[in-house]
mmCIF file of N, CA and C in Angstrom:
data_model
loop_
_atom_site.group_PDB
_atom_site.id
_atom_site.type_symbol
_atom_site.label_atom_id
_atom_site.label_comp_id
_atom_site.label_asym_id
_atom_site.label_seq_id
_atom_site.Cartn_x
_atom_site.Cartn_y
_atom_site.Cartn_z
ATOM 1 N N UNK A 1 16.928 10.866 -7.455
ATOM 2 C CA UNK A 1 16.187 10.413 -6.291
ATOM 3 C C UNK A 1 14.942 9.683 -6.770
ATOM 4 N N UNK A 2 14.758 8.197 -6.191
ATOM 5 C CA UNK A 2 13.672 7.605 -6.907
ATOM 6 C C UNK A 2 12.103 7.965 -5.534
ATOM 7 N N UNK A 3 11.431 7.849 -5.903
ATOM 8 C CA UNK A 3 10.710 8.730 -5.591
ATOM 9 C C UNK A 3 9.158 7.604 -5.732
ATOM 10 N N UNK A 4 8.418 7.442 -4.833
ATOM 11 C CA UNK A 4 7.287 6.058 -5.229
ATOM 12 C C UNK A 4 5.820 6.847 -5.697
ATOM 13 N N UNK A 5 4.727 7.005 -6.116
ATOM 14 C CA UNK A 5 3.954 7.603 -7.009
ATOM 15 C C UNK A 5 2.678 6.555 -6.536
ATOM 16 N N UNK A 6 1.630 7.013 -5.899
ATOM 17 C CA UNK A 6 0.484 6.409 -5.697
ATOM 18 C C UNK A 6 -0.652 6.899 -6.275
ATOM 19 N N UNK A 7 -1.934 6.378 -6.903
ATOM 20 C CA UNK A 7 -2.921 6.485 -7.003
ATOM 21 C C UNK A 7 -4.340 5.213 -6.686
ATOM 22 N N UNK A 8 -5.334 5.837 -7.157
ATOM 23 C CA UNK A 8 -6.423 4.842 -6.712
ATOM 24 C C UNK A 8 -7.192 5.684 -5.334
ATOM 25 N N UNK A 9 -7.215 6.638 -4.558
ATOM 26 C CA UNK A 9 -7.620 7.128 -3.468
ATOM 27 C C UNK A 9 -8.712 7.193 -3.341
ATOM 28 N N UNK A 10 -9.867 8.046 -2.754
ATOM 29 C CA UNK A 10 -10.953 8.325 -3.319
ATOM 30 C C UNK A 10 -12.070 7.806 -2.126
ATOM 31 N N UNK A 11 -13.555 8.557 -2.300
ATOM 32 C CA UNK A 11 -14.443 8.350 -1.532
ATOM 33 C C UNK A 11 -15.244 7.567 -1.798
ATOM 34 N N UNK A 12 -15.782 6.438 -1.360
ATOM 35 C CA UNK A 12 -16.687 5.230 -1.280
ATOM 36 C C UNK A 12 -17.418 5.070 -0.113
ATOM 37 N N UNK A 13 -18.969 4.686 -0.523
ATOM 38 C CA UNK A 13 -19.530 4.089 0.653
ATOM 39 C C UNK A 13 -19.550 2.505 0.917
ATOM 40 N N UNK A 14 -19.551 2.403 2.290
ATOM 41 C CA UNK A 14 -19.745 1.092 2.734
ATOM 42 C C UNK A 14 -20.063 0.261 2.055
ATOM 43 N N UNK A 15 -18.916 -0.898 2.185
ATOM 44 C CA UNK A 15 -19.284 -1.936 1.084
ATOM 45 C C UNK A 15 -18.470 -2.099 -0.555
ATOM 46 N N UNK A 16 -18.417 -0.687 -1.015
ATOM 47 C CA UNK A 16 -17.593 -0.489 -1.861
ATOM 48 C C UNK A 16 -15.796 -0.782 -2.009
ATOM 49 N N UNK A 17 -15.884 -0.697 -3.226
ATOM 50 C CA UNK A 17 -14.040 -0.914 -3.892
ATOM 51 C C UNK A 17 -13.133 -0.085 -4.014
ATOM 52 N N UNK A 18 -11.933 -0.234 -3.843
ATOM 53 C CA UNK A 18 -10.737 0.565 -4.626
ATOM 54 C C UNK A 18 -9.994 0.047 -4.719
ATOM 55 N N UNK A 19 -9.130 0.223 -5.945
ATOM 56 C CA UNK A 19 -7.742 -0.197 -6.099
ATOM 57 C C UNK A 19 -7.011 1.056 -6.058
ATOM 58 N N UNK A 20 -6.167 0.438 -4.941
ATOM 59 C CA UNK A 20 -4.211 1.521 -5.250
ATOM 60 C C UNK A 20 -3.299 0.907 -5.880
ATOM 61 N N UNK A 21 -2.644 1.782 -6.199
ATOM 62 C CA UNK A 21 -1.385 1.918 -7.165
ATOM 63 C C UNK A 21 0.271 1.908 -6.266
ATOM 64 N N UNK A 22 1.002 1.764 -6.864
ATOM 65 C CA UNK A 22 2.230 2.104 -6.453
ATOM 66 C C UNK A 22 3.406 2.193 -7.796
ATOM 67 N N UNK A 23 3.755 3.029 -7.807
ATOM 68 C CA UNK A 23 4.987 2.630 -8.533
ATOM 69 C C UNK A 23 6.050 3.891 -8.593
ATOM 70 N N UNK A 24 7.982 3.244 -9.157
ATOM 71 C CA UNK A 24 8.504 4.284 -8.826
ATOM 72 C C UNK A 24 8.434 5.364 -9.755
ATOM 73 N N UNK A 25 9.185 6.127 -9.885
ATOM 74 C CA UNK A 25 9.205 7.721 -10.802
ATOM 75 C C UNK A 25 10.189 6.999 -11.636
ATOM 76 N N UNK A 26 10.974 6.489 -11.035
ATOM 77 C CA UNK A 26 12.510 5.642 -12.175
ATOM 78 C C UNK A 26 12.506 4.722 -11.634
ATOM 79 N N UNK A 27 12.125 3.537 -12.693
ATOM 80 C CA UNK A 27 12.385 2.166 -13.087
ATOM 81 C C UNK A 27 13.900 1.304 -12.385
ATOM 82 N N UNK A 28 14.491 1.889 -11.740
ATOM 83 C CA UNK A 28 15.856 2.035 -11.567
ATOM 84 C C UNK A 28 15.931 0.676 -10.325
ATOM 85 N N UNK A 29 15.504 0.183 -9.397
ATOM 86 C CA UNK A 29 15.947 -0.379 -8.734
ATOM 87 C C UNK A 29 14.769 -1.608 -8.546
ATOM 88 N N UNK A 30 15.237 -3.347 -8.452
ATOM 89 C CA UNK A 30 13.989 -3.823 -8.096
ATOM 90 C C UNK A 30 14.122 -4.095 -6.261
ATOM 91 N N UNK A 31 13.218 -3.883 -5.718
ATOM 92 C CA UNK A 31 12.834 -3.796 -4.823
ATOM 93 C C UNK A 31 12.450 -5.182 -4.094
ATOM 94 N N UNK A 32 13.300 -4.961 -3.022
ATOM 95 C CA UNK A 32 13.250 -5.878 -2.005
ATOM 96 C C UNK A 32 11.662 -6.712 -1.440
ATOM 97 N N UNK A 33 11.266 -5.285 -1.033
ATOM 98 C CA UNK A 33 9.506 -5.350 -0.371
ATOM 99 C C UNK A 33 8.858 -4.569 -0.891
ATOM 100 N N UNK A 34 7.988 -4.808 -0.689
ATOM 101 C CA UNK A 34 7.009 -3.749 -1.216
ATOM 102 C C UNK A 34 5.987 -3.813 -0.521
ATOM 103 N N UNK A 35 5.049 -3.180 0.144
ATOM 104 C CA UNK A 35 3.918 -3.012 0.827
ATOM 105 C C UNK A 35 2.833 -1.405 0.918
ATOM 106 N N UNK A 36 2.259 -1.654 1.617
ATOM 107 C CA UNK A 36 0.864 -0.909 1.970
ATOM 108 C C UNK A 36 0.775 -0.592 3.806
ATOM 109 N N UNK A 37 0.678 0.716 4.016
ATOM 110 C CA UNK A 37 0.380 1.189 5.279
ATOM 111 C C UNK A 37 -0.490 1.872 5.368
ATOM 112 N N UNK A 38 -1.183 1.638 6.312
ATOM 113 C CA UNK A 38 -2.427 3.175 6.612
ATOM 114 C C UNK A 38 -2.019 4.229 8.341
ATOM 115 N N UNK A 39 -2.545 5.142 8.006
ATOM 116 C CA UNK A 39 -2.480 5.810 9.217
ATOM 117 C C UNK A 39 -3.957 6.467 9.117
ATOM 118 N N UNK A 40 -4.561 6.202 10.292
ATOM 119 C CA UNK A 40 -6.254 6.994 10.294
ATOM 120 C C UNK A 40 -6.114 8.044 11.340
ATOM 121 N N UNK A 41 -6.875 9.069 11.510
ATOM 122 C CA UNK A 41 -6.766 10.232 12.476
ATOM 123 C C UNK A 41 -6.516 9.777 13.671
ATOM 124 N N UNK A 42 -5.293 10.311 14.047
ATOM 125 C CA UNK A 42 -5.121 9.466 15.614
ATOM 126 C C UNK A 42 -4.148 8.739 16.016
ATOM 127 N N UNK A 43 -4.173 8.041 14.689
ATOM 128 C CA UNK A 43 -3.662 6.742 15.265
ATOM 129 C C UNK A 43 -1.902 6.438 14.793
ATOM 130 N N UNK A 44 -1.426 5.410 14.879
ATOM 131 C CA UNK A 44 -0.218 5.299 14.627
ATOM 132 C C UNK A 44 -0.025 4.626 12.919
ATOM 133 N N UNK A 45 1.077 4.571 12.021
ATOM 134 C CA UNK A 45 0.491 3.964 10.828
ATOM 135 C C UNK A 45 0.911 2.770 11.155
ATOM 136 N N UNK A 46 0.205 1.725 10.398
ATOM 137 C CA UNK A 46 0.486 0.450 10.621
ATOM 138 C C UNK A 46 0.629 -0.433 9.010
ATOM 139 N N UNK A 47 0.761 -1.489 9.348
ATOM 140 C CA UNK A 47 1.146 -2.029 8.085
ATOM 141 C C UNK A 47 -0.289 -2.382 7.444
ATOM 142 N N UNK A 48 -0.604 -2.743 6.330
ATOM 143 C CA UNK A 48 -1.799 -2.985 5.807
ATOM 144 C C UNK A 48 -1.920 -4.257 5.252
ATOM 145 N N UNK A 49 -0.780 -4.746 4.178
ATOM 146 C CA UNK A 49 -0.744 -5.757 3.458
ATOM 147 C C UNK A 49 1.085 -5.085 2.577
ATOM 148 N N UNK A 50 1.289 -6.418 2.689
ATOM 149 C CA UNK A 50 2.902 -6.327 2.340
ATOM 150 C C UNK A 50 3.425 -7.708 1.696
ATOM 151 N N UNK A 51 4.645 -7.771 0.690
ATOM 152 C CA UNK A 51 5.467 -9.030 0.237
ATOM 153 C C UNK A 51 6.596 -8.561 0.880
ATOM 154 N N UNK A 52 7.304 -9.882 1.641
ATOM 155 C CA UNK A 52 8.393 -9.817 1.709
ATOM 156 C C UNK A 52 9.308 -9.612 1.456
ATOM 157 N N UNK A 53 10.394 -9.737 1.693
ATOM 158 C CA UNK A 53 11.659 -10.072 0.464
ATOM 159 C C UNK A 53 11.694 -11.483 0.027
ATOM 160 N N UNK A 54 11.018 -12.468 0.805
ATOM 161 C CA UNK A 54 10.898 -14.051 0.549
ATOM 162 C C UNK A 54 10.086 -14.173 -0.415
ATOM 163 N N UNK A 55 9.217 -12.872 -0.920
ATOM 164 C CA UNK A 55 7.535 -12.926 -1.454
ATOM 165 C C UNK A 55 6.317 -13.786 -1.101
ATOM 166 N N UNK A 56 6.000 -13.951 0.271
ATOM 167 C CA UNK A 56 5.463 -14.026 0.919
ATOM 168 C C UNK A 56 4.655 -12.979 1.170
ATOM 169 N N UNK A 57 3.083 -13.069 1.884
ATOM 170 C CA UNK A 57 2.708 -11.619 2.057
ATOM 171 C C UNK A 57 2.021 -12.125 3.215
ATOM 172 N N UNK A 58 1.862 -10.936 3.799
ATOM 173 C CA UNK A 58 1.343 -10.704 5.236
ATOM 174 C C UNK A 58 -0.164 -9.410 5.261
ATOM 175 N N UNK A 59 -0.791 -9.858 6.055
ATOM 176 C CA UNK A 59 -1.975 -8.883 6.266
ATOM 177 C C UNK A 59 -2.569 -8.482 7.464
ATOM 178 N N UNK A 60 -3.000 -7.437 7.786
ATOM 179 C CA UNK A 60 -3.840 -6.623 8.848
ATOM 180 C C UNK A 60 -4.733 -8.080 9.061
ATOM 181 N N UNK A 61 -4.576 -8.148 10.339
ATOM 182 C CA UNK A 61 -6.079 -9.245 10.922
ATOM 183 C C UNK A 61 -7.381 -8.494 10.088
ATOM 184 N N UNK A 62 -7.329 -7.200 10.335
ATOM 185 C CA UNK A 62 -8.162 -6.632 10.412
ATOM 186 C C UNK A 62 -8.790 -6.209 8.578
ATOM 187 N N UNK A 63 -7.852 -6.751 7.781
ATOM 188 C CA UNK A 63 -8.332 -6.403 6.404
ATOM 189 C C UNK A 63 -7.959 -7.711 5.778
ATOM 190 N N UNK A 64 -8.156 -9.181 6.388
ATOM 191 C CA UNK A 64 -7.917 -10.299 5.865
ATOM 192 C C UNK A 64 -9.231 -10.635 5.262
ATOM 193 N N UNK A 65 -8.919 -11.224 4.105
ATOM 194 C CA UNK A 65 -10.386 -11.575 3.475
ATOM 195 C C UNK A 65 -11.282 -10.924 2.623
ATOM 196 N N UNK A 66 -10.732 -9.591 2.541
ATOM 197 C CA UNK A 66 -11.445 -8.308 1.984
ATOM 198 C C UNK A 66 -10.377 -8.028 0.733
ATOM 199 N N UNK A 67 -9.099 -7.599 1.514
ATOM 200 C CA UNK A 67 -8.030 -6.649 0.973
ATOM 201 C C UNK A 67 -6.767 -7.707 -0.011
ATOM 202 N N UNK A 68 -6.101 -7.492 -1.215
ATOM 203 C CA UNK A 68 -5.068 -8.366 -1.707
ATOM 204 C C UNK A 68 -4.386 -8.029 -2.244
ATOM 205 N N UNK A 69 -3.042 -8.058 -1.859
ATOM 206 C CA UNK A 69 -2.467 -7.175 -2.709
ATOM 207 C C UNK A 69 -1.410 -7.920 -3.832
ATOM 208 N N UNK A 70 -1.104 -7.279 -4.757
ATOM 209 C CA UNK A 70 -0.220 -8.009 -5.654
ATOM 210 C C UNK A 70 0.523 -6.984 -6.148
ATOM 211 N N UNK A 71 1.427 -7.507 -7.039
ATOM 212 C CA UNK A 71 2.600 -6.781 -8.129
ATOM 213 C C UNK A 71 2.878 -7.088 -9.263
ATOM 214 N N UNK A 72 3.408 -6.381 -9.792
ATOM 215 C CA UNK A 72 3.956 -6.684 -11.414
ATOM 216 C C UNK A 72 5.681 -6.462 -11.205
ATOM 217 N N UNK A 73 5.967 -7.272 -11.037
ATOM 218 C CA UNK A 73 7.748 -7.468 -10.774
ATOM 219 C C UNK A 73 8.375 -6.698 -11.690
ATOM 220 N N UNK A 74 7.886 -6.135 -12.802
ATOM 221 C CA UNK A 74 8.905 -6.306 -14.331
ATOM 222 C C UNK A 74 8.975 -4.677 -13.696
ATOM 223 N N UNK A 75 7.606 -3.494 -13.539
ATOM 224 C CA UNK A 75 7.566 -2.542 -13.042
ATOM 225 C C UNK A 75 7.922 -2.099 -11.846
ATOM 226 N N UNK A 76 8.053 -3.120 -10.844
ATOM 227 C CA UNK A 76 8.180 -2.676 -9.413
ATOM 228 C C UNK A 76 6.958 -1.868 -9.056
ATOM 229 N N UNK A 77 5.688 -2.131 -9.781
ATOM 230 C CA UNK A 77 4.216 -2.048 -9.364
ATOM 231 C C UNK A 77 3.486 -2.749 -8.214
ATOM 232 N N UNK A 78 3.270 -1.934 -7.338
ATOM 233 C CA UNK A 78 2.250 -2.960 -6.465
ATOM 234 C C UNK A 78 1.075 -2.341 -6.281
ATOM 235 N N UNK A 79 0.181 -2.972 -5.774
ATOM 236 C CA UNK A 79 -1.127 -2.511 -5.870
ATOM 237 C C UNK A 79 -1.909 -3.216 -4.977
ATOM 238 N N UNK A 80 -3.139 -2.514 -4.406
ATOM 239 C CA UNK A 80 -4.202 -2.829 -3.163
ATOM 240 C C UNK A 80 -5.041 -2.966 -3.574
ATOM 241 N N UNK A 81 -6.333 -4.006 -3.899
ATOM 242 C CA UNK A 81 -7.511 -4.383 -4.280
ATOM 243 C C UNK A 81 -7.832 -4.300 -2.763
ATOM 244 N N UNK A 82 -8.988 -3.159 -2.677
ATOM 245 C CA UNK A 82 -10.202 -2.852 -1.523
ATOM 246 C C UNK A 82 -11.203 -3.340 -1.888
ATOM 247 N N UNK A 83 -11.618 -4.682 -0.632
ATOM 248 C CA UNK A 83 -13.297 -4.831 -1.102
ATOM 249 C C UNK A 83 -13.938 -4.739 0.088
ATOM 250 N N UNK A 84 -15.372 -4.808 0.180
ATOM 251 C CA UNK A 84 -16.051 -4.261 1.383
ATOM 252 C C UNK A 84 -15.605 -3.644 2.142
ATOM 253 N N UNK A 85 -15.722 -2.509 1.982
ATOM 254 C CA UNK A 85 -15.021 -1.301 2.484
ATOM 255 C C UNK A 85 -15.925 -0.881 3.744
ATOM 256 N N UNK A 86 -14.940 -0.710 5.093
ATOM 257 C CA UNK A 86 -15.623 -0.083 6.380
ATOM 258 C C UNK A 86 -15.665 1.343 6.598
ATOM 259 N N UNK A 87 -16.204 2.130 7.697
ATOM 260 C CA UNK A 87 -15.973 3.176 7.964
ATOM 261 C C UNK A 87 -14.695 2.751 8.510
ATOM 262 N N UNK A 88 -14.148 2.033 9.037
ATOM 263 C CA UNK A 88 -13.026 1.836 9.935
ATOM 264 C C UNK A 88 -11.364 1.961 8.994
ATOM 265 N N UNK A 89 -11.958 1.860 7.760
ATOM 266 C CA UNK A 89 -10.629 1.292 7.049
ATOM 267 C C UNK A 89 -10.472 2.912 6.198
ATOM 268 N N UNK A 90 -11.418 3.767 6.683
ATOM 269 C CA UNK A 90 -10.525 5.103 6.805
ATOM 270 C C UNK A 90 -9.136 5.730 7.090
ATOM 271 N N UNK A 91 -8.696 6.047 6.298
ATOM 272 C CA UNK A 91 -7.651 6.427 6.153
ATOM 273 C C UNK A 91 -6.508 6.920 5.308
ATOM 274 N N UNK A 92 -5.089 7.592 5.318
ATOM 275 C CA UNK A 92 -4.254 7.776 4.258
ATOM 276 C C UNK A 92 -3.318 6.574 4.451
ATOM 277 N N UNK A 93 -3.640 6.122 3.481
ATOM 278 C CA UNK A 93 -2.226 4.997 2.683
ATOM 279 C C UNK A 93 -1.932 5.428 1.943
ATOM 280 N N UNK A 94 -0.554 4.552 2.640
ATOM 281 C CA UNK A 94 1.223 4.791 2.010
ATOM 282 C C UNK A 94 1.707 3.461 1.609
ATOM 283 N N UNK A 95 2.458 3.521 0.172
ATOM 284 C CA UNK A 95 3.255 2.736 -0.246
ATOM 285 C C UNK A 95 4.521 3.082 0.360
ATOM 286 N N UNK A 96 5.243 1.697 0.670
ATOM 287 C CA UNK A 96 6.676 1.448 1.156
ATOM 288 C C UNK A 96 7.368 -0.101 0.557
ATOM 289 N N UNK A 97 8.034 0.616 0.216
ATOM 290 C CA UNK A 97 9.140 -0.219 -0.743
ATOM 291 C C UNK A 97 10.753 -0.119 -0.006
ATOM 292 N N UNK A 98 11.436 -1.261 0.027
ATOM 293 C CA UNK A 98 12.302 -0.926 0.324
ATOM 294 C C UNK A 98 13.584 -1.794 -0.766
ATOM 295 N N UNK A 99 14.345 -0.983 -0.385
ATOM 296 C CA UNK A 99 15.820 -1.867 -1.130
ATOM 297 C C UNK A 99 16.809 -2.072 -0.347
ATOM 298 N N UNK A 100 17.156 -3.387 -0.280
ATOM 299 C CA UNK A 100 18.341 -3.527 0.873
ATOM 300 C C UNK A 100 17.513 -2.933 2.377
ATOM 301 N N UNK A 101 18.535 -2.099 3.056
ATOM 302 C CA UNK A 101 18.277 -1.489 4.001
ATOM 303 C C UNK A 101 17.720 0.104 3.743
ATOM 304 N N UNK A 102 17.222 0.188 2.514
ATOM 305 C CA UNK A 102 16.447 1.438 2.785
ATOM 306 C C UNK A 102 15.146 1.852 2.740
ATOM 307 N N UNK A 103 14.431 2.253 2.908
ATOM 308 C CA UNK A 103 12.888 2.230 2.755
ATOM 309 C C UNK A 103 12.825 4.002 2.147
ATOM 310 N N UNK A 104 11.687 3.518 1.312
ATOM 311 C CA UNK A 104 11.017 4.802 0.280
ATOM 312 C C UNK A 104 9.412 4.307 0.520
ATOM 313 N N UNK A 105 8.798 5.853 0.697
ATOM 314 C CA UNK A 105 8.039 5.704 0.963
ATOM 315 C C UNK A 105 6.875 6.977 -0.193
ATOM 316 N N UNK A 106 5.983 6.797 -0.368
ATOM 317 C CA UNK A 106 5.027 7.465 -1.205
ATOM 318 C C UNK A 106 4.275 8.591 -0.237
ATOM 319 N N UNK A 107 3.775 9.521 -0.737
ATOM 320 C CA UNK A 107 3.042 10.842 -0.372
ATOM 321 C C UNK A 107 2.115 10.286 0.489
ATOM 322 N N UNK A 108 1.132 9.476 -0.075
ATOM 323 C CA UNK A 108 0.297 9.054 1.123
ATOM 324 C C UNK A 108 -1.320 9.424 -0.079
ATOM 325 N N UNK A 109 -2.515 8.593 -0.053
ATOM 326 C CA UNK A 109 -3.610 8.343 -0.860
ATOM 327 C C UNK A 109 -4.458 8.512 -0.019
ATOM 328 N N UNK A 110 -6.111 9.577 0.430
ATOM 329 C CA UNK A 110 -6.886 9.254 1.189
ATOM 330 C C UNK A 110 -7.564 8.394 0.829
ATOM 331 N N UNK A 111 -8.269 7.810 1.551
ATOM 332 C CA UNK A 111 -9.217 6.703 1.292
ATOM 333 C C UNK A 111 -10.283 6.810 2.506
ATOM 334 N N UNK A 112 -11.627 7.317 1.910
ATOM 335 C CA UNK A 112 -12.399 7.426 3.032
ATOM 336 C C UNK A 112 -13.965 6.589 2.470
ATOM 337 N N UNK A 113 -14.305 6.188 3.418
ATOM 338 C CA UNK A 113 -15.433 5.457 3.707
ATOM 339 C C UNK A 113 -16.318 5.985 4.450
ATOM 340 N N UNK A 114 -17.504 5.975 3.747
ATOM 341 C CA UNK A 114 -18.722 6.734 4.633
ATOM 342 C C UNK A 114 -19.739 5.423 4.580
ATOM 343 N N UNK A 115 -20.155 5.806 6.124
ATOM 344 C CA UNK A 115 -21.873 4.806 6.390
ATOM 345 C C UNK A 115 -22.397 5.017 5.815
#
């Protein structure tokens, strides 16, 4: 069972950085998509920043300009560069990768932001 592995989490104040991680447990499959979701208390999870299967990428209105994400193809690594960080952009993110028609998804990283 391949299994996706996140790090980078962690507490920052306003304004501040993080990078996340993604990658699988076994090297075993390359991956269709790959992306970034958050879910904050409350709320529903939503997408964050993602590549297609076209490799194209797409972003949160709401974390355009700040947030970028990229990969290392050879690993099936992807990763979230956080910059100016809000109280708003609180939350646990999840890596989601999918292959074909299946989606794998990671434990989930807090990421909290204080005023």
């Amino acid at each position: 069972q391949v299994q996706l592995v996140e790090s980078g989490g962690g507490l920052v104040q306003a304004g501040g950085s993080l990078r996340l991680s993604c990658a699988p447990s076994k090297n075993i499959f390359t991956f269709t998509a790959m992306g970034w979701y958050r879910q904050a208390p409350g709320k529903q999870r939503d997408v964050v920043a993602a590549f297609t299967s076209g490799g194209s990428t797409n972003y949160a209105d709401s974390v355009k300009g700040r947030f970028t994400i990229s990969r290392d193809s050879a690993k099936n690594t992807v990763y979230l560069q956080m910059n100016s960080l809000k109280p708003e952009d609180t939350a646990v993110y999840y890596c989601k990768a999918t292959y074909w028609d299946a989606d794998y998804w990671g434990q989930g990283t807090q990421v909290t932001v204080s005023s």
